[in-house]
Tab-separated table of C-alpha atoms and ligand atoms in Angstrom:
chain	number	residue	atom	x	y	z
A	1	UNK	CA	72.162	-22.202	34.127
A	2	UNK	CA	70.767	-20.283	36.767
A	3	UNK	CA	71.647	-16.872	36.714
A	4	UNK	CA	69.357	-15.663	39.622
A	5	UNK	CA	68.522	-16.439	42.823
A	6	UNK	CA	65.370	-16.281	44.876
A	7	UNK	CA	65.955	-14.226	47.873
A	8	UNK	CA	62.468	-14.024	48.873
A	9	UNK	CA	58.904	-12.679	47.723
A	10	UNK	CA	56.903	-9.582	48.253
A	11	UNK	CA	52.996	-9.780	47.703
A	12	UNK	CA	53.560	-13.088	46.426
A	13	UNK	CA	55.859	-11.718	43.548
A	14	UNK	CA	59.293	-13.855	43.897
A	15	UNK	CA	62.390	-11.531	44.126
A	16	UNK	CA	65.707	-12.812	42.817
A	17	UNK	CA	69.168	-11.285	42.588
A	18	UNK	CA	70.917	-11.684	39.575
A	19	UNK	CA	74.411	-12.945	39.987
A	20	UNK	CA	76.243	-9.898	38.716
A	21	UNK	CA	74.533	-8.162	41.905
A	22	UNK	CA	75.989	-10.926	44.196
A	23	UNK	CA	79.676	-10.717	42.406
A	24	UNK	CA	79.282	-6.914	42.719
A	25	UNK	CA	78.706	-7.421	46.713
A	26	UNK	CA	81.546	-9.952	46.861
A	27	UNK	CA	84.096	-7.892	45.079
A	28	UNK	CA	83.303	-4.573	46.947
A	29	UNK	CA	83.160	-6.296	50.475
A	30	UNK	CA	86.893	-6.711	49.917
A	31	UNK	CA	87.746	-3.248	48.934
A	32	UNK	CA	85.417	-1.128	51.335
A	33	UNK	CA	82.783	-1.607	54.136
A	34	UNK	CA	81.336	1.473	53.356
A	35	UNK	CA	80.645	0.612	49.504
A	36	UNK	CA	79.449	-2.626	50.481
A	37	UNK	CA	76.754	-1.052	52.907
A	38	UNK	CA	76.133	1.508	50.222
A	39	UNK	CA	75.490	-1.514	47.517
A	40	UNK	CA	73.402	-3.297	50.104
A	41	UNK	CA	71.310	-0.071	50.585
A	42	UNK	CA	71.085	0.364	46.605
A	43	UNK	CA	69.859	-3.041	46.480
A	44	UNK	CA	66.936	-2.133	48.868
A	45	UNK	CA	66.046	1.058	46.721
A	46	UNK	CA	66.309	-0.880	43.303
A	47	UNK	CA	63.562	-3.377	45.011
A	48	UNK	CA	61.640	-0.517	45.910
A	49	UNK	CA	61.807	0.695	42.378
A	50	UNK	CA	60.737	-2.583	41.050
A	51	UNK	CA	57.730	-2.757	43.555
A	52	UNK	CA	56.598	0.486	42.303
A	53	UNK	CA	56.156	-0.925	38.795
A	54	UNK	CA	54.295	-4.022	40.346
A	55	UNK	CA	52.022	-1.918	42.306
A	56	UNK	CA	50.549	-0.136	39.125
A	57	UNK	CA	50.654	-3.491	37.354
A	58	UNK	CA	48.793	-4.800	40.057
A	59	UNK	CA	46.143	-1.944	40.151
A	60	UNK	CA	45.482	-3.027	36.347
A	61	UNK	CA	45.310	-6.768	37.095
A	62	UNK	CA	48.511	-7.567	35.344
A	63	UNK	CA	50.336	-10.382	36.945
A	64	UNK	CA	53.812	-9.629	37.590
A	65	UNK	CA	55.779	-13.267	37.247
A	66	UNK	CA	58.904	-12.260	39.004
A	67	UNK	CA	61.383	-9.471	39.756
A	68	UNK	CA	65.136	-9.723	38.941
A	69	UNK	CA	67.528	-7.304	40.497
A	70	UNK	CA	70.394	-6.116	38.675
A	71	UNK	CA	72.917	-3.724	39.759
A	72	UNK	CA	71.414	-0.905	37.239
A	73	UNK	CA	68.272	-1.719	38.170
A	74	UNK	CA	65.610	-4.401	37.873
A	75	UNK	CA	63.289	-6.349	35.647
A	76	UNK	CA	59.726	-6.726	36.202
A	77	UNK	CA	58.695	-9.932	34.223
A	78	UNK	CA	55.068	-9.268	33.633
A	79	UNK	CA	52.739	-12.257	32.452
A	80	UNK	CA	51.572	-9.734	29.252
A	81	UNK	CA	52.672	-6.593	27.810
A	82	UNK	CA	49.650	-4.420	28.366
A	83	UNK	CA	48.317	-3.328	24.831
A	84	UNK	CA	46.942	-0.366	25.919
A	85	UNK	CA	49.447	2.494	25.761
A	86	UNK	CA	47.811	4.313	28.782
A	87	UNK	CA	48.613	1.456	31.001
A	88	UNK	CA	52.105	0.787	29.852
A	89	UNK	CA	53.505	4.311	30.131
A	90	UNK	CA	51.879	4.335	33.684
A	91	UNK	CA	53.381	1.338	34.650
A	92	UNK	CA	56.784	2.150	33.235
A	93	UNK	CA	57.057	5.687	34.747
A	94	UNK	CA	55.968	4.713	38.367
A	95	UNK	CA	59.785	3.294	38.933
A	96	UNK	CA	61.920	6.370	37.948
A	97	UNK	CA	59.182	8.728	39.395
A	98	UNK	CA	59.623	6.752	42.869
A	99	UNK	CA	63.302	6.836	42.511
A	100	UNK	CA	63.375	10.357	41.774
A	101	UNK	CA	61.055	11.160	44.836
A	102	UNK	CA	63.695	9.030	47.070
A	103	UNK	CA	66.462	10.818	46.086
A	104	UNK	CA	65.158	14.221	46.465
A	105	UNK	CA	63.713	13.314	49.984
A	106	UNK	CA	67.441	11.908	50.938
A	107	UNK	CA	68.880	15.133	49.377
A	108	UNK	CA	66.398	17.210	51.704
A	109	UNK	CA	67.266	15.211	54.611
A	110	UNK	CA	71.115	15.686	54.026
A	111	UNK	CA	70.487	19.264	54.000
A	112	UNK	CA	68.279	19.157	57.417
A	113	UNK	CA	70.897	17.502	59.283
A	114	UNK	CA	73.230	20.397	59.922
A	115	UNK	CA	70.190	22.739	60.491
A	116	UNK	CA	68.498	20.645	63.082
A	117	UNK	CA	71.495	19.190	64.778
A	118	UNK	CA	73.846	22.180	64.498
A	119	UNK	CA	76.853	20.425	66.713
A	120	UNK	CA	76.206	16.918	65.257
A	121	UNK	CA	78.712	17.311	62.415
A	122	UNK	CA	81.747	17.194	64.952
A	123	UNK	CA	80.464	13.429	65.711
A	124	UNK	CA	81.942	11.240	63.295
A	125	UNK	CA	79.018	8.832	63.170
A	126	UNK	CA	76.847	11.725	61.948
A	127	UNK	CA	79.220	12.687	59.302
A	128	UNK	CA	79.350	9.067	57.799
A	129	UNK	CA	75.720	9.016	58.060
A	130	UNK	CA	75.357	12.106	55.924
A	131	UNK	CA	77.901	10.840	53.291
A	132	UNK	CA	75.642	7.863	53.118
A	133	UNK	CA	72.419	9.557	52.983
A	134	UNK	CA	73.882	12.059	50.192
A	135	UNK	CA	75.594	9.213	48.221
A	136	UNK	CA	72.044	7.517	48.176
A	137	UNK	CA	70.207	10.154	47.156
A	138	UNK	CA	72.529	10.582	44.126
A	139	UNK	CA	72.236	6.751	43.628
A	140	UNK	CA	68.179	7.117	43.290
A	141	UNK	CA	68.554	9.946	41.219
A	142	UNK	CA	70.970	8.166	38.610
A	143	UNK	CA	68.688	5.233	39.206
A	144	UNK	CA	65.687	7.216	38.080
A	145	UNK	CA	67.403	9.258	35.349
A	146	UNK	CA	69.058	6.201	33.660
A	147	UNK	CA	65.926	4.486	33.489
A	148	UNK	CA	64.334	7.241	31.579
A	149	UNK	CA	67.083	6.398	28.780
A	150	UNK	CA	64.391	6.150	25.769
A	151	UNK	CA	65.817	2.504	24.952
A	152	UNK	CA	64.524	-1.059	25.814
A	153	UNK	CA	64.758	-2.607	28.178
A	154	UNK	CA	64.896	0.860	30.106
A	155	UNK	CA	61.575	2.246	31.467
A	156	UNK	CA	62.185	5.189	29.124
A	157	UNK	CA	61.974	2.665	26.224
A	158	UNK	CA	58.694	1.568	27.289
A	159	UNK	CA	57.269	5.036	27.904
A	160	UNK	CA	58.420	6.081	24.501
A	161	UNK	CA	56.877	3.038	22.761
A	162	UNK	CA	53.528	3.594	24.639
A	163	UNK	CA	53.570	7.364	23.272
A	164	UNK	CA	54.055	6.204	19.687
A	165	UNK	CA	51.366	3.462	20.335
A	166	UNK	CA	48.695	6.197	20.679
A	167	UNK	CA	49.489	7.178	17.178
A	168	UNK	CA	50.182	3.628	15.452
A	169	UNK	CA	49.946	0.200	15.714
A	170	UNK	CA	51.545	-1.574	18.571
A	171	UNK	CA	54.083	-3.695	16.764
A	172	UNK	CA	55.212	-0.822	14.758
A	173	UNK	CA	55.808	1.463	17.959
A	174	UNK	CA	58.029	-1.262	19.234
A	175	UNK	CA	60.042	-1.345	15.822
A	176	UNK	CA	60.374	2.317	16.072
A	177	UNK	CA	61.025	2.465	19.753
A	178	UNK	CA	63.706	-0.348	19.493
A	179	UNK	CA	65.233	1.237	16.423
A	180	UNK	CA	65.890	4.651	18.517
A	181	UNK	CA	67.230	2.467	21.308
A	182	UNK	CA	69.506	0.597	19.156
A	183	UNK	CA	71.030	4.042	17.793
A	184	UNK	CA	71.080	5.174	21.261
A	185	UNK	CA	72.864	1.979	22.424
A	186	UNK	CA	75.671	2.601	19.505
A	187	UNK	CA	76.179	6.085	20.154
A	188	UNK	CA	76.621	5.062	23.918
A	189	UNK	CA	79.246	2.492	23.167
A	190	UNK	CA	80.950	4.902	20.764
A	191	UNK	CA	81.382	7.653	23.229
A	192	UNK	CA	82.392	5.279	25.747
A	193	UNK	CA	85.321	4.200	24.052
A	194	UNK	CA	86.633	7.635	24.286
A	195	UNK	CA	85.111	8.645	27.700
A	196	UNK	CA	84.106	5.710	29.825
A	197	UNK	CA	84.293	2.101	29.659
A	198	UNK	CA	81.115	1.436	31.542
A	199	UNK	CA	79.188	3.414	28.875
A	200	UNK	CA	80.384	1.023	26.370
A	201	UNK	CA	79.160	-2.055	28.488
A	202	UNK	CA	75.744	0.075	28.947
A	203	UNK	CA	75.189	0.695	25.357
A	204	UNK	CA	75.770	-3.045	24.398
A	205	UNK	CA	73.121	-3.975	26.729
A	206	UNK	CA	70.739	-1.707	25.480
A	207	UNK	CA	71.522	-2.668	21.944
A	208	UNK	CA	70.782	-6.326	22.854
A	209	UNK	CA	67.722	-5.295	24.865
A	210	UNK	CA	66.214	-3.345	22.296
A	211	UNK	CA	66.970	-6.438	19.765
A	212	UNK	CA	65.507	-9.048	21.844
A	213	UNK	CA	62.183	-6.693	23.029
A	214	UNK	CA	61.259	-6.405	19.092
A	215	UNK	CA	61.681	-10.085	18.658
A	216	UNK	CA	59.664	-10.980	21.339
A	217	UNK	CA	57.276	-8.587	21.151
A	218	UNK	CA	56.512	-8.629	17.513
A	219	UNK	CA	56.245	-12.420	17.706
A	220	UNK	CA	53.741	-12.344	20.537
A	221	UNK	CA	51.847	-10.014	18.954
A	222	UNK	CA	51.735	-11.652	15.537
A	223	UNK	CA	51.041	-14.880	17.449
A	224	UNK	CA	48.215	-13.382	19.380
A	225	UNK	CA	46.491	-12.903	16.117
A	226	UNK	CA	46.868	-16.805	15.311
A	227	UNK	CA	43.095	-18.429	16.487
A	228	UNK	CA	43.259	-21.824	17.967
A	229	UNK	CA	41.062	-23.215	15.011
A	230	UNK	CA	43.830	-22.271	12.193
A	231	UNK	CA	46.288	-24.486	13.964
A	232	UNK	CA	44.354	-27.185	15.722
A	233	UNK	CA	43.929	-30.942	14.898
A	234	UNK	CA	40.535	-31.590	14.052
A	235	UNK	CA	41.008	-35.352	14.400
A	236	UNK	CA	40.145	-36.296	17.876
A	237	UNK	CA	41.267	-39.345	19.617
A	238	UNK	CA	39.627	-39.927	23.172
A	239	UNK	CA	38.809	-42.955	25.449
A	240	UNK	CA	35.468	-43.916	27.336
A	241	UNK	CA	35.541	-43.347	31.260
A	242	UNK	CA	35.245	-47.192	31.648
A	243	UNK	CA	38.581	-47.500	29.334
A	244	UNK	CA	41.419	-49.224	31.295
A	245	UNK	CA	44.716	-47.050	31.634
A	246	UNK	CA	46.689	-49.434	29.422
A	247	UNK	CA	44.292	-49.219	26.647
A	248	UNK	CA	44.165	-45.508	27.088
A	249	UNK	CA	48.133	-45.382	26.651
A	250	UNK	CA	47.869	-47.144	23.684
A	251	UNK	CA	45.211	-44.627	22.110
A	252	UNK	CA	47.510	-41.838	23.451
A	253	UNK	CA	50.858	-43.368	21.561
A	254	UNK	CA	48.911	-44.006	18.602
A	255	UNK	CA	47.392	-40.491	18.415
A	256	UNK	CA	50.606	-38.953	19.679
A	257	UNK	CA	49.063	-37.410	22.723
A	258	UNK	CA	50.964	-36.533	25.713
A	259	UNK	CA	47.424	-36.817	28.082
A	260	UNK	CA	44.458	-38.828	27.565
A	261	UNK	CA	41.094	-37.212	26.472
A	262	UNK	CA	38.108	-38.559	28.115
A	263	UNK	CA	34.494	-38.505	26.474
A	264	UNK	CA	31.334	-39.946	27.066
A	265	UNK	CA	28.861	-40.606	24.641
A	266	UNK	CA	30.336	-37.757	22.506
A	267	UNK	CA	30.457	-35.293	25.663
A	268	UNK	CA	33.769	-34.058	27.039
A	269	UNK	CA	34.604	-35.104	30.469
A	270	UNK	CA	37.734	-34.165	31.054
A	271	UNK	CA	41.562	-34.690	30.679
A	272	UNK	CA	43.707	-37.410	32.507
A	273	UNK	CA	47.434	-36.203	32.387
A	274	UNK	CA	50.585	-38.267	31.800
A	275	UNK	CA	51.993	-37.495	35.291
A	276	UNK	CA	48.618	-38.990	36.943
A	277	UNK	CA	48.786	-42.393	34.840
A	278	UNK	CA	52.735	-42.632	35.401
A	279	UNK	CA	51.984	-42.592	39.226
A	280	UNK	CA	50.157	-45.843	38.750
A	281	UNK	CA	52.605	-48.947	38.624
A	282	UNK	CA	52.385	-50.712	35.249
A	283	UNK	CA	50.769	-54.024	36.711
A	284	UNK	CA	47.645	-52.061	38.055
A	285	UNK	CA	47.175	-50.172	34.884
A	286	UNK	CA	45.503	-53.135	33.232
A	287	UNK	CA	42.598	-53.268	35.995
A	288	UNK	CA	42.351	-49.554	36.550
A	289	UNK	CA	40.160	-47.446	34.704
A	290	UNK	CA	40.606	-43.997	33.553
A	291	UNK	CA	37.460	-42.572	35.565
A	292	UNK	CA	39.377	-43.739	38.628
A	293	UNK	CA	42.069	-41.189	38.053
A	294	UNK	CA	41.468	-37.294	39.036
A	295	UNK	CA	40.222	-35.407	35.606
A	296	UNK	CA	41.017	-31.627	34.887
A	297	UNK	CA	38.278	-29.829	33.289
A	298	UNK	CA	40.091	-27.652	30.661
A	299	UNK	CA	39.324	-26.605	27.350
A	300	UNK	CA	39.616	-23.638	24.583
A	301	UNK	CA	37.334	-21.939	22.682
A	302	UNK	CA	38.275	-22.483	18.681
A	303	UNK	CA	38.082	-18.739	18.351
A	304	UNK	CA	40.558	-17.707	21.060
A	305	UNK	CA	43.983	-16.991	20.524
A	306	UNK	CA	46.760	-19.721	20.389
A	307	UNK	CA	48.408	-17.734	23.285
A	308	UNK	CA	45.359	-18.518	25.488
A	309	UNK	CA	45.949	-22.273	25.064
A	310	UNK	CA	49.702	-22.019	25.366
A	311	UNK	CA	49.120	-20.212	28.728
A	312	UNK	CA	47.169	-23.069	30.055
A	313	UNK	CA	49.492	-25.802	29.006
A	314	UNK	CA	52.261	-23.812	30.863
A	315	UNK	CA	49.866	-23.091	33.849
A	316	UNK	CA	48.470	-26.835	33.903
A	317	UNK	CA	51.790	-28.794	32.909
A	318	UNK	CA	49.514	-30.468	30.114
A	319	UNK	CA	50.422	-30.929	26.333
A	320	UNK	CA	46.896	-31.366	25.130
A	321	UNK	CA	43.965	-28.792	25.163
A	322	UNK	CA	40.863	-29.813	23.966
A	323	UNK	CA	39.051	-27.251	21.620
A	324	UNK	CA	35.295	-26.686	21.807
A	325	UNK	CA	32.712	-23.992	20.226
A	326	UNK	CA	31.195	-21.452	22.450
A	327	UNK	CA	27.627	-22.916	21.715
A	328	UNK	CA	28.678	-26.331	22.055
A	329	UNK	CA	31.101	-26.327	25.174
A	330	UNK	CA	30.389	-30.002	25.614
A	331	UNK	CA	31.625	-31.190	22.050
A	332	UNK	CA	35.277	-31.334	21.440
A	333	UNK	CA	35.735	-30.139	17.958
A	334	UNK	CA	39.525	-30.464	17.961
A	335	UNK	CA	42.898	-30.407	19.911
A	336	UNK	CA	45.943	-28.260	20.296
A	337	UNK	CA	49.489	-29.545	21.504
A	338	UNK	CA	52.420	-27.837	21.850
A	339	UNK	CA	53.345	-28.679	18.148
A	340	UNK	CA	50.314	-26.777	17.389
A	341	UNK	CA	52.056	-23.809	19.447
A	342	UNK	CA	55.322	-24.427	17.549
A	343	UNK	CA	53.354	-24.469	14.254
A	344	UNK	CA	51.793	-21.207	15.197
A	345	UNK	CA	55.266	-19.852	16.063
A	346	UNK	CA	56.517	-20.351	12.660
A	347	UNK	CA	53.370	-18.729	11.061
A	348	UNK	CA	53.670	-15.788	12.919
A	349	UNK	CA	57.186	-15.341	12.161
A	350	UNK	CA	56.189	-15.747	8.396
A	351	UNK	CA	53.359	-13.256	8.886
A	352	UNK	CA	55.292	-10.341	10.725
B	401	ZN	ZN1	61.910	0.462	36.010
């Protein structure tokens, strides 16, 4: 099930609203128009907070896949976690810094209104606007402060990891940062039982976030160490450009390939995808030759990380990536499929 819905995009980054945010808006709308307005404004400021992370990411050429907005903040899903600590902490710190700046600015504005408009206080409109500005100032300060809690998935957790990573291996830094986060989460939940139920929820949220972050980071960093040549199949089944589609399909089924690898006199020509072949009616596949279909020129080097191959599969929607050597880019020495990726994943899990 989808829990977040796209509401638009900024700089080509899709922005999604999480269902909890929508529910909160609906619930609040029943109780008070003022709180409804407040939450709508909060949503605007959470977006700005997230976009400030994205701006720094953009600066370092890190792609932001999407932004999901939650009532207590947002999550920017980035293509890959920067392993350079200097980049990670700058990216993480940008959000809280901007929230603090906005909060302080709104506080100053709230203080300025009675000075600049001494009689305006009598107008009910100005009084409401002042309350709104003041509440938004506080909310922005909370947003900044809350996100600085040194626990994943909060920004503070990322800053802490980056600081630790200056001194140790990235995966160890993740382990320690996540450990601190888990303890904080437990403490928060325990305190919450006595003081405030919200703290319990947030504590659990932090605990789960820390656990997930460790798993995914550790597996992806160990997976990054698995080379294509370690998990590729060196037996290559290819067809010639003049092979008919129905013959090509037979080769595919025999080799258990999802796509067709085309070679001419031992030189790699390209990939014809399953989707392209399926567009052709079965009775036409007997006559049509593979060279008549569009081909993708895709390959990976045998010494590259398996993650590289996996990214290509996702991006190109294929399940077969030919492997070549750097010196001989025209000669296919093996193939990787999603099975190789799954194997690499198991290998990474065993390695950690
Ligand atoms: Zn943030």
